[in-house]
Short mmCIF file of C-alpha atoms and ligand atoms in Angstrom, two decimals:
data_model
loop_
_atom_site.label_atom_id
_atom_site.label_comp_id
_atom_site.label_asym_id
_atom_site.label_seq_id
_atom_site.Cartn_x
_atom_site.Cartn_y
_atom_site.Cartn_z
CA MET M 19 29.80 69.39 -10.83
CA SER M 20 31.64 67.76 -13.71
CA ALA M 21 33.66 64.65 -12.94
CA SER M 22 37.02 66.26 -13.70
CA PRO M 23 38.53 68.34 -10.89
CA MET M 24 39.26 72.03 -11.43
CA ASN M 25 42.98 72.69 -11.94
CA VAL M 26 44.47 75.03 -9.36
CA GLY M 27 47.91 76.64 -8.99
CA ILE M 28 49.60 77.92 -5.83
CA ILE M 29 51.90 80.96 -5.65
CA GLY M 30 53.85 81.05 -2.37
CA CYS M 31 55.54 77.87 -1.14
CA GLY M 32 56.12 78.73 2.53
CA VAL M 33 54.86 77.19 5.78
CA ILE M 34 51.11 77.16 5.02
CA SER M 35 51.39 75.74 1.50
CA THR M 36 51.72 72.17 2.81
CA ALA M 37 48.32 72.38 4.54
CA TYR M 38 46.71 73.60 1.32
CA ILE M 39 48.28 70.89 -0.83
CA ARG M 40 47.21 68.20 1.65
CA GLY M 41 43.75 69.73 2.03
CA ALA M 42 43.24 69.88 -1.74
CA ALA M 43 44.31 66.24 -2.07
CA ARG M 44 41.25 65.30 0.00
CA SER M 45 38.83 66.88 -2.47
CA ARG M 46 37.72 65.34 -5.72
CA HIS M 47 36.75 68.80 -6.98
CA ILE M 48 40.14 70.52 -7.15
CA HIS M 49 43.58 69.39 -8.25
CA ILE M 50 46.81 71.28 -7.47
CA LYS M 51 48.50 71.24 -10.85
CA SER M 52 51.56 73.34 -10.06
CA VAL M 53 53.26 75.47 -7.42
CA ALA M 54 55.35 78.64 -7.92
CA ASP M 55 57.28 81.09 -5.76
CA ILE M 56 59.43 84.19 -6.21
CA ARG M 57 62.16 81.87 -4.86
CA GLU M 58 62.48 79.14 -7.48
CA ASP M 59 64.26 76.83 -5.02
CA ALA M 60 61.32 77.01 -2.58
CA ALA M 61 58.83 76.09 -5.31
CA ARG M 62 61.01 73.27 -6.66
CA ALA M 63 61.51 71.88 -3.14
CA GLN M 64 57.76 71.96 -2.37
CA SER M 65 56.98 70.47 -5.79
CA SER M 66 59.17 67.44 -5.14
CA ALA M 67 58.29 67.09 -1.43
CA MET M 68 54.54 67.11 -2.08
CA GLY M 69 54.43 65.42 -5.50
CA VAL M 70 52.83 68.35 -7.36
CA GLY M 71 54.03 70.10 -10.53
CA TYR M 72 56.48 73.02 -10.57
CA ALA M 73 55.93 76.16 -12.67
CA ALA M 74 57.49 79.60 -12.95
CA ILE M 75 54.87 82.25 -12.02
CA ASP M 76 54.41 83.44 -15.63
CA GLU M 77 54.15 79.87 -16.86
CA MET M 78 51.41 79.15 -14.32
CA LEU M 79 49.47 82.26 -15.29
CA ALA M 80 49.78 81.33 -19.00
CA ASP M 81 48.55 77.76 -18.42
CA PRO M 82 45.03 77.69 -19.89
CA SER M 83 44.09 74.58 -17.90
CA ILE M 84 44.47 76.39 -14.53
CA GLU M 85 41.30 78.22 -13.42
CA ILE M 86 42.07 79.25 -9.81
CA VAL M 87 45.38 80.41 -8.37
CA ILE M 88 45.80 80.39 -4.58
CA ASN M 89 47.93 83.25 -3.25
CA LEU M 90 49.97 82.06 -0.25
CA THR M 91 52.55 84.82 -0.29
CA VAL M 92 53.22 87.12 2.68
CA PRO M 93 50.55 89.78 3.46
CA ASN M 94 52.51 92.71 1.97
CA ALA M 95 52.66 90.90 -1.39
CA HIS M 96 48.97 89.86 -1.47
CA ALA M 97 47.69 92.86 -3.48
CA GLU M 98 50.43 92.71 -6.11
CA VAL M 99 50.29 88.94 -6.57
CA SER M 100 46.45 88.72 -6.57
CA THR M 101 46.27 91.55 -9.14
CA ARG M 102 48.75 89.68 -11.32
CA ILE M 103 46.65 86.52 -11.03
CA ILE M 104 43.45 88.38 -12.07
CA LYS M 105 45.30 90.05 -14.95
CA GLY M 106 46.43 86.56 -15.96
CA GLY M 107 42.73 85.67 -16.37
CA LYS M 108 42.50 83.38 -13.30
CA HIS M 109 40.18 83.41 -10.30
CA VAL M 110 42.17 84.14 -7.13
CA TYR M 111 41.83 82.71 -3.63
CA SER M 112 44.11 84.53 -1.19
CA GLU M 113 45.37 83.70 2.25
CA LYS M 114 44.35 86.31 4.78
CA PRO M 115 44.43 89.25 5.04
CA LEU M 116 43.03 90.03 1.56
CA THR M 117 45.54 92.90 1.28
CA VAL M 118 47.10 95.17 3.87
CA SER M 119 44.97 98.23 2.94
CA VAL M 120 41.38 98.83 1.86
CA LYS M 121 42.85 101.14 -0.82
CA GLU M 122 44.46 98.07 -2.42
CA ALA M 123 41.50 95.75 -1.82
CA ARG M 124 38.76 97.78 -3.55
CA PRO M 125 40.48 98.01 -6.98
CA LEU M 126 41.33 94.32 -6.77
CA LEU M 127 37.64 93.39 -6.33
CA GLN M 128 36.70 95.93 -9.02
CA LEU M 129 39.20 94.48 -11.52
CA ALA M 130 37.98 90.94 -10.86
CA ALA M 131 34.33 92.00 -11.28
CA GLU M 132 35.14 93.73 -14.59
CA ARG M 133 36.79 90.55 -15.87
CA GLY M 134 34.09 88.20 -14.58
CA LEU M 135 36.55 86.53 -12.18
CA ARG M 136 36.11 85.49 -8.53
CA VAL M 137 38.06 86.69 -5.50
CA GLY M 138 38.00 84.36 -2.52
CA CYS M 139 39.89 84.73 0.74
CA ALA M 140 40.77 82.81 3.89
CA PRO M 141 39.79 82.15 6.57
CA ASP M 142 37.35 79.38 5.75
CA THR M 143 37.17 78.14 9.35
CA PHE M 144 33.68 79.65 9.68
CA LEU M 145 32.53 76.81 7.39
CA GLY M 146 33.58 74.28 10.04
CA ALA M 147 31.13 72.27 12.14
CA SER M 148 31.53 74.28 15.36
CA HIS M 149 30.91 77.65 13.73
CA GLN M 150 28.05 76.41 11.54
CA ALA M 151 26.42 74.81 14.61
CA CYS M 152 26.73 78.16 16.47
CA ARG M 153 25.27 79.96 13.46
CA ALA M 154 22.25 77.59 13.38
CA LEU M 155 21.73 77.98 17.11
CA LEU M 156 21.79 81.80 16.91
CA ASP M 157 19.59 81.88 13.78
CA ASP M 158 17.09 79.63 15.60
CA GLY M 159 16.93 82.23 18.41
CA LYS M 160 18.23 79.82 21.10
CA ILE M 161 19.84 82.66 23.08
CA GLY M 162 17.34 85.33 21.99
CA THR M 163 18.53 88.68 20.67
CA VAL M 164 22.29 89.09 20.84
CA LEU M 165 23.15 92.07 23.03
CA GLY M 166 26.92 91.75 23.15
CA GLY M 167 29.91 89.62 23.94
CA ALA M 168 33.68 89.33 24.15
CA ALA M 169 36.45 87.93 21.97
CA SER M 170 40.07 87.42 22.90
CA PHE M 171 43.16 85.97 21.28
CA LEU M 172 46.13 86.28 23.61
CA SER M 173 49.49 84.53 23.35
CA ARG M 174 53.24 85.05 23.53
CA GLY M 175 53.64 85.47 19.76
CA MET M 176 54.90 83.80 16.64
CA GLU M 177 58.68 84.13 16.82
CA ALA M 178 58.99 80.97 18.90
CA TRP M 179 57.95 78.64 16.06
CA HIS M 180 57.98 80.42 12.66
CA PRO M 181 61.43 80.25 10.98
CA ASN M 182 60.96 83.66 9.26
CA PRO M 183 58.70 85.61 11.65
CA ASP M 184 59.80 89.10 10.51
CA PHE M 185 56.51 89.89 8.72
CA PHE M 186 54.51 89.31 11.91
CA PHE M 187 56.29 92.22 13.62
CA ARG M 188 56.29 94.73 10.75
CA PRO M 189 53.54 97.15 9.70
CA GLY M 190 50.92 94.90 8.11
CA GLY M 191 51.63 92.26 10.80
CA GLY M 192 50.68 92.26 14.51
CA PRO M 193 48.04 90.10 16.22
CA VAL M 194 45.02 91.99 14.85
CA LEU M 195 45.91 91.58 11.17
CA ASP M 196 47.33 88.07 11.66
CA LEU M 197 44.72 86.36 13.88
CA GLY M 198 41.96 88.98 13.75
CA PRO M 199 40.65 87.69 10.38
CA TYR M 200 39.57 84.41 12.07
CA TYR M 201 37.73 86.20 14.86
CA ILE M 202 36.11 89.02 12.87
CA THR M 203 35.09 86.61 10.07
CA ALA M 204 33.56 84.26 12.67
CA LEU M 205 31.68 87.18 14.27
CA VAL M 206 30.45 88.57 10.91
CA ASN M 207 29.25 85.06 9.96
CA LEU M 208 27.36 84.84 13.26
CA LEU M 209 26.13 88.41 13.75
CA GLY M 210 26.50 90.34 10.50
CA PRO M 211 28.66 93.38 9.70
CA VAL M 212 30.36 95.81 12.09
CA ARG M 213 29.38 99.51 12.22
CA THR M 214 31.92 101.23 14.53
CA VAL M 215 35.26 100.49 16.19
CA THR M 216 37.25 102.15 18.96
CA ALA M 217 40.58 100.82 20.26
CA THR M 218 43.84 101.33 22.14
CA ALA M 219 47.18 99.62 21.50
CA SER M 220 50.67 99.12 22.94
CA THR M 221 53.96 97.31 22.22
CA GLY M 222 55.07 94.92 24.95
CA TYR M 223 58.68 94.26 23.85
CA PRO M 224 60.97 96.26 21.48
CA THR M 225 62.63 93.12 20.02
CA ARG M 226 61.88 89.39 19.63
CA LYS M 227 64.26 86.43 19.42
CA ILE M 228 63.66 83.85 16.65
CA GLY M 229 63.19 80.44 18.27
CA SER M 230 63.44 77.95 15.41
CA GLY M 231 64.99 77.27 12.01
CA ASP M 232 68.26 78.51 10.49
CA ARG M 233 67.95 81.95 12.10
CA ALA M 234 67.28 80.71 15.66
CA GLY M 235 68.71 83.16 18.22
CA GLU M 236 68.56 86.18 15.84
CA GLU M 237 66.88 89.31 17.33
CA ILE M 238 64.35 91.13 15.20
CA ALA M 239 62.92 94.60 15.79
CA VAL M 240 59.21 94.95 16.66
CA GLU M 241 57.78 97.67 14.41
CA THR M 242 54.05 97.28 15.10
CA PRO M 243 51.88 97.25 18.25
CA THR M 244 51.53 93.79 19.78
CA SER M 245 48.56 94.37 22.16
CA TYR M 246 45.13 95.84 21.34
CA SER M 247 41.84 96.36 23.21
CA ALA M 248 38.87 97.27 21.03
CA LEU M 249 35.11 97.85 21.26
CA LEU M 250 33.03 96.85 18.23
CA THR M 251 29.42 97.84 17.58
CA PHE M 252 27.64 95.66 15.05
CA GLU M 253 24.98 96.93 12.61
CA SER M 254 22.57 94.74 14.63
CA GLY M 255 23.32 96.89 17.71
CA ALA M 256 25.34 94.17 19.51
CA ARG M 257 28.48 95.43 21.32
CA PHE M 258 31.67 93.37 21.66
CA SER M 259 34.96 93.83 23.46
CA LEU M 260 37.97 92.36 21.69
CA ASP M 261 41.45 91.82 23.13
CA ALA M 262 44.33 90.77 20.88
CA SER M 263 47.88 90.35 22.14
CA TRP M 264 51.23 88.67 21.58
CA ASP M 265 52.45 89.87 25.00
CA VAL M 266 50.61 87.30 27.17
CA TRP M 267 52.16 84.12 28.60
CA LYS M 268 48.99 82.55 29.99
CA HIS M 269 45.30 83.41 30.49
CA GLN M 270 41.88 81.87 31.16
CA ARG M 271 39.62 83.62 28.67
CA SER M 272 37.33 82.02 26.07
CA PRO M 273 37.93 82.72 22.38
CA ILE M 274 34.42 84.14 21.83
CA GLU M 275 31.49 84.58 24.27
CA ILE M 276 28.10 85.78 23.04
CA TYR M 277 25.45 87.14 25.40
CA GLY M 278 21.79 87.13 24.35
CA THR M 279 18.47 88.08 25.98
CA GLU M 280 17.71 84.37 26.65
CA GLY M 281 21.15 82.85 27.26
CA SER M 282 24.86 82.81 26.46
CA LEU M 283 26.99 80.94 23.92
CA LEU M 284 30.68 79.98 24.09
CA VAL M 285 32.05 79.82 20.53
CA PRO M 286 35.24 77.73 20.13
CA ASP M 287 38.57 78.84 18.67
CA PRO M 288 37.83 80.22 15.17
CA ASN M 289 41.32 79.16 14.04
CA PHE M 290 39.93 75.59 13.84
CA PHE M 291 36.82 73.82 12.58
CA GLY M 292 35.55 71.31 15.08
CA ASP M 293 35.78 72.19 18.80
CA GLU M 294 32.69 71.98 20.99
CA PRO M 295 30.54 75.09 21.60
CA LYS M 296 28.63 75.46 24.89
CA VAL M 297 25.29 77.12 25.51
CA THR M 298 23.31 78.11 28.59
CA GLU M 299 19.65 79.06 28.52
CA ARG M 300 18.72 81.74 31.08
CA GLY M 301 21.71 81.02 33.30
CA GLY M 302 21.30 77.23 33.62
CA ASP M 303 24.32 74.89 33.46
CA TRP M 304 26.51 75.03 30.35
CA GLN M 305 25.39 72.41 27.83
CA ALA M 306 27.64 71.02 25.08
CA VAL M 307 26.29 71.79 21.60
CA ASP M 308 26.15 68.71 19.34
CA ILE M 309 28.06 69.55 16.16
CA SER M 310 28.03 66.05 14.66
CA ALA M 311 25.37 66.83 12.04
CA PHE M 312 27.59 69.48 10.45
CA ALA M 313 30.38 68.88 7.95
CA PHE M 314 34.09 69.54 8.59
CA GLY M 315 34.25 68.81 12.31
CA GLU M 316 36.40 65.68 12.06
CA ARG M 317 39.69 65.93 13.99
CA ASN M 318 42.51 65.36 11.52
CA ARG M 319 45.56 67.25 12.77
CA THR M 320 47.82 67.08 15.82
CA LEU M 321 49.29 70.41 16.95
CA ARG M 322 52.82 70.76 18.33
CA THR M 323 51.21 70.84 21.79
CA GLY M 324 49.64 67.41 21.17
CA ARG M 325 46.13 68.87 20.91
CA GLU M 326 43.95 67.14 18.29
CA VAL M 327 42.06 69.61 16.11
CA ALA M 328 39.88 69.67 13.02
CA ASP M 329 41.73 71.56 10.28
CA HIS M 330 40.02 71.50 6.90
CA ARG M 331 41.79 74.59 5.50
CA SER M 332 41.15 74.78 1.75
CA ILE M 333 37.40 74.02 1.87
CA GLY M 334 36.91 77.70 1.02
CA VAL M 335 38.75 77.06 -2.27
CA VAL M 336 36.66 73.96 -2.93
CA ASP M 337 33.45 75.89 -2.23
CA MET M 338 34.65 78.57 -4.68
CA ALA M 339 35.45 75.97 -7.37
CA LEU M 340 31.98 74.42 -6.94
CA ALA M 341 30.34 77.87 -6.92
CA ILE M 342 32.05 78.77 -10.21
CA ARG M 343 30.77 75.55 -11.82
CA GLN M 344 27.30 75.95 -10.29
CA GLY M 345 26.98 79.71 -10.99
CA ARG M 346 26.26 80.60 -7.34
CA PRO M 347 28.09 82.95 -4.94
CA HIS M 348 30.98 81.43 -2.99
CA ARG M 349 31.06 81.79 0.78
CA ALA M 350 34.62 82.89 1.67
CA SER M 351 34.19 85.89 -0.61
CA GLY M 352 36.25 88.97 -1.42
CA GLU M 353 33.41 91.21 -0.16
CA LEU M 354 33.41 89.46 3.22
CA ALA M 355 37.23 89.66 3.38
CA LEU M 356 37.20 93.36 2.45
CA HIS M 357 34.76 94.16 5.26
CA VAL M 358 36.82 92.10 7.72
CA LEU M 359 39.99 93.92 6.59
CA ASP M 360 38.22 97.27 6.95
CA VAL M 361 37.34 96.40 10.58
CA LEU M 362 40.85 95.13 11.37
CA LEU M 363 42.52 98.24 9.94
CA ALA M 364 40.02 100.46 11.77
CA ILE M 365 41.17 98.87 15.06
CA GLY M 366 44.74 99.98 14.29
CA ARG M 367 43.65 103.42 13.08
CA SER M 368 41.37 104.03 16.06
CA ALA M 369 44.22 103.16 18.43
CA ALA M 370 46.68 105.41 16.57
CA GLU M 371 44.27 108.36 16.30
CA SER M 372 42.34 107.92 19.61
CA ARG M 373 38.92 108.18 17.98
CA VAL M 374 35.84 106.17 17.06
CA ILE M 375 35.94 104.90 13.45
CA GLU M 376 32.77 104.38 11.40
CA ILE M 377 33.27 101.37 9.12
CA GLY M 378 32.78 102.37 5.47
CA SER M 379 32.13 98.88 4.06
CA SER M 380 29.47 96.30 4.76
CA CYS M 381 28.65 92.80 3.49
CA ASP M 382 26.00 90.10 3.59
CA ARG M 383 26.45 87.15 5.93
CA PRO M 384 27.65 84.15 3.89
CA PRO M 385 24.93 81.52 3.29
CA PRO M 386 25.06 78.86 6.04
CA LEU M 387 25.81 75.18 5.49
CA SER M 388 22.73 73.39 6.78
CA PRO M 389 23.24 70.06 8.55
CA GLY M 390 23.19 67.36 5.87
CA LEU M 391 21.53 69.62 3.32
CA ASP M 392 24.35 71.07 1.27
CA GLU M 393 25.43 67.79 -0.25
CA THR M 394 27.70 69.40 -2.85
CA VAL M 395 29.91 70.79 -0.13
CA PHE M 396 29.34 67.92 2.27
CA GLU M 397 30.71 65.36 -0.18
CA VAL M 398 33.94 67.26 -0.69
CA PHE M 399 35.88 65.43 1.98
CA ASP M 400 34.39 61.98 1.64
CA GLN M 401 37.73 60.55 0.59
CA PRO M 402 40.12 59.17 3.23
CA HIS M 403 42.46 61.64 4.88
CA PRO M 404 46.06 61.00 3.73
CA GLY M 405 47.68 61.64 7.10
CA LYS M 406 48.29 64.18 9.78
CA VAL M 407 49.66 67.63 8.99
CA ALA M 408 52.74 68.16 11.15
N1 NAD A 13 52.03 79.88 8.72
C1 NAD A 13 50.79 79.66 9.13
O1 NAD A 13 50.50 78.82 10.04
C2 NAD A 13 49.64 80.41 8.51
C3 NAD A 13 48.37 80.04 8.89
C4 NAD A 13 47.30 80.65 8.29
C5 NAD A 13 47.53 81.63 7.36
N2 NAD A 13 48.77 82.01 7.00
C6 NAD A 13 48.92 83.09 6.00
O2 NAD A 13 49.48 82.50 4.83
C7 NAD A 13 50.34 83.45 4.18
C8 NAD A 13 51.70 82.84 4.04
O3 NAD A 13 52.19 82.50 5.32
P1 NAD A 13 53.44 81.52 5.49
O4 NAD A 13 53.55 81.30 6.94
O5 NAD A 13 53.29 80.35 4.58
O6 NAD A 13 54.62 82.50 4.99
P2 NAD A 13 56.10 82.08 4.54
O7 NAD A 13 56.95 83.29 4.76
O8 NAD A 13 56.49 80.79 5.15
O9 NAD A 13 55.93 81.83 2.95
C9 NAD A 13 55.59 82.84 2.04
C10 NAD A 13 56.15 82.46 0.67
O10 NAD A 13 55.72 83.45 -0.28
C11 NAD A 13 56.84 83.72 -1.15
N3 NAD A 13 56.67 85.08 -1.70
C12 NAD A 13 56.78 86.25 -1.04
N4 NAD A 13 56.53 87.26 -1.88
C13 NAD A 13 56.26 86.73 -3.09
C14 NAD A 13 55.93 87.27 -4.35
N5 NAD A 13 55.84 88.58 -4.55
N6 NAD A 13 55.72 86.42 -5.39
C15 NAD A 13 55.80 85.07 -5.20
N7 NAD A 13 56.13 84.50 -4.02
C16 NAD A 13 56.36 85.32 -2.98
C17 NAD A 13 58.06 83.59 -0.27
O11 NAD A 13 59.22 83.35 -1.05
C18 NAD A 13 57.67 82.42 0.63
O12 NAD A 13 58.09 81.18 0.09
C19 NAD A 13 50.28 84.73 5.02
O13 NAD A 13 49.31 85.58 4.49
C20 NAD A 13 49.83 84.23 6.39
O14 NAD A 13 49.09 85.23 7.09
C21 NAD A 13 49.85 81.39 7.54
#
């Protein structure tokens, strides 16, 4: 990798943009040159708050020194904005989901391929220490052949904390499209692609009350299901149950459990990078899995609840920047994101149409990060962390 960092722009200066700007500041390989937004005031405010440049969207896309543009707009705008970025001659890295339909995602990947440009997509949490340690353990056959498992992400929803939560409760929102990318990406990284999906869905509450920000107290209509139960069959033959809901106050279920012929594995929350997995061989006591040899497990963020977590969001962009320079595939790829999106949308479609859906897309598992071996990625965060993300 050359000494000079790759210049990167950001379109979309909302809640998540701060984490990206802080994350990028920890890498010597990328530099956030400017930020833009459809709302000029939002981009100017973020530019001065975070000490990065401001640009109008067209200015950013015409800037020859910028190679990657990160799309942090709302899901319904992802396809339009990412297409504009590709047409502007830049590689794009999008927040999840890649788009809100496979019909939009395929031409986007096609256009990028025709122009020799990369499409990358969040989540990149599967690159974190906990998920890479689980991947190594499964690939080493520690729990034998994976027969099945369970995944669940259950909570009360997003309106309590997000100042503009409308998009979560509209078509294109809901728990499956919002949090599902973390879980399905983690499962595809661990087990490979999904072959079939069947699901049911319901809506727990017709309205939600915004709990923070300028609009606190305002009621918004719920226009998408907020609870899903699904069954996934992987190409490997493994079967998983998946429950996703924003109608649950409290529960005692693990994020991901994997059952193999020789043991079971508890995979930590795929929204973060560094929690501790647990494994049991043939029904013995649960043993903590040592993740310390893997990169990106360091706890660097305090959640509102006080919980300390590892959050290295943006390492997917850094891996893409390095991959472009090194002429190798990047890990958080458009192909992976398209397959994940296909599975997520199939969950909704199966529930709406009461039928089993065969998944049309497939993808390769992203290459793993071996402990201590992938120095180019390992060195990315060797600079001191500038502080906690609020
Ligand atoms: N908020 C989180 O904690 C979080 C975490 C992980 C991922 N994400 C994902 O990140 C994305 C953004 O989420 P957020 O919470 O920051 O949303 P947000 O609503 O806070 O911000 C989105 C920003 O995009 C801008 N925007 C919308 N349409 C645009 C367009 N066509 N062109 C340019 N700018 C446009 C808006 O003006 C706004 O400033 C979503 O895809 C979301 O799923 C959010």
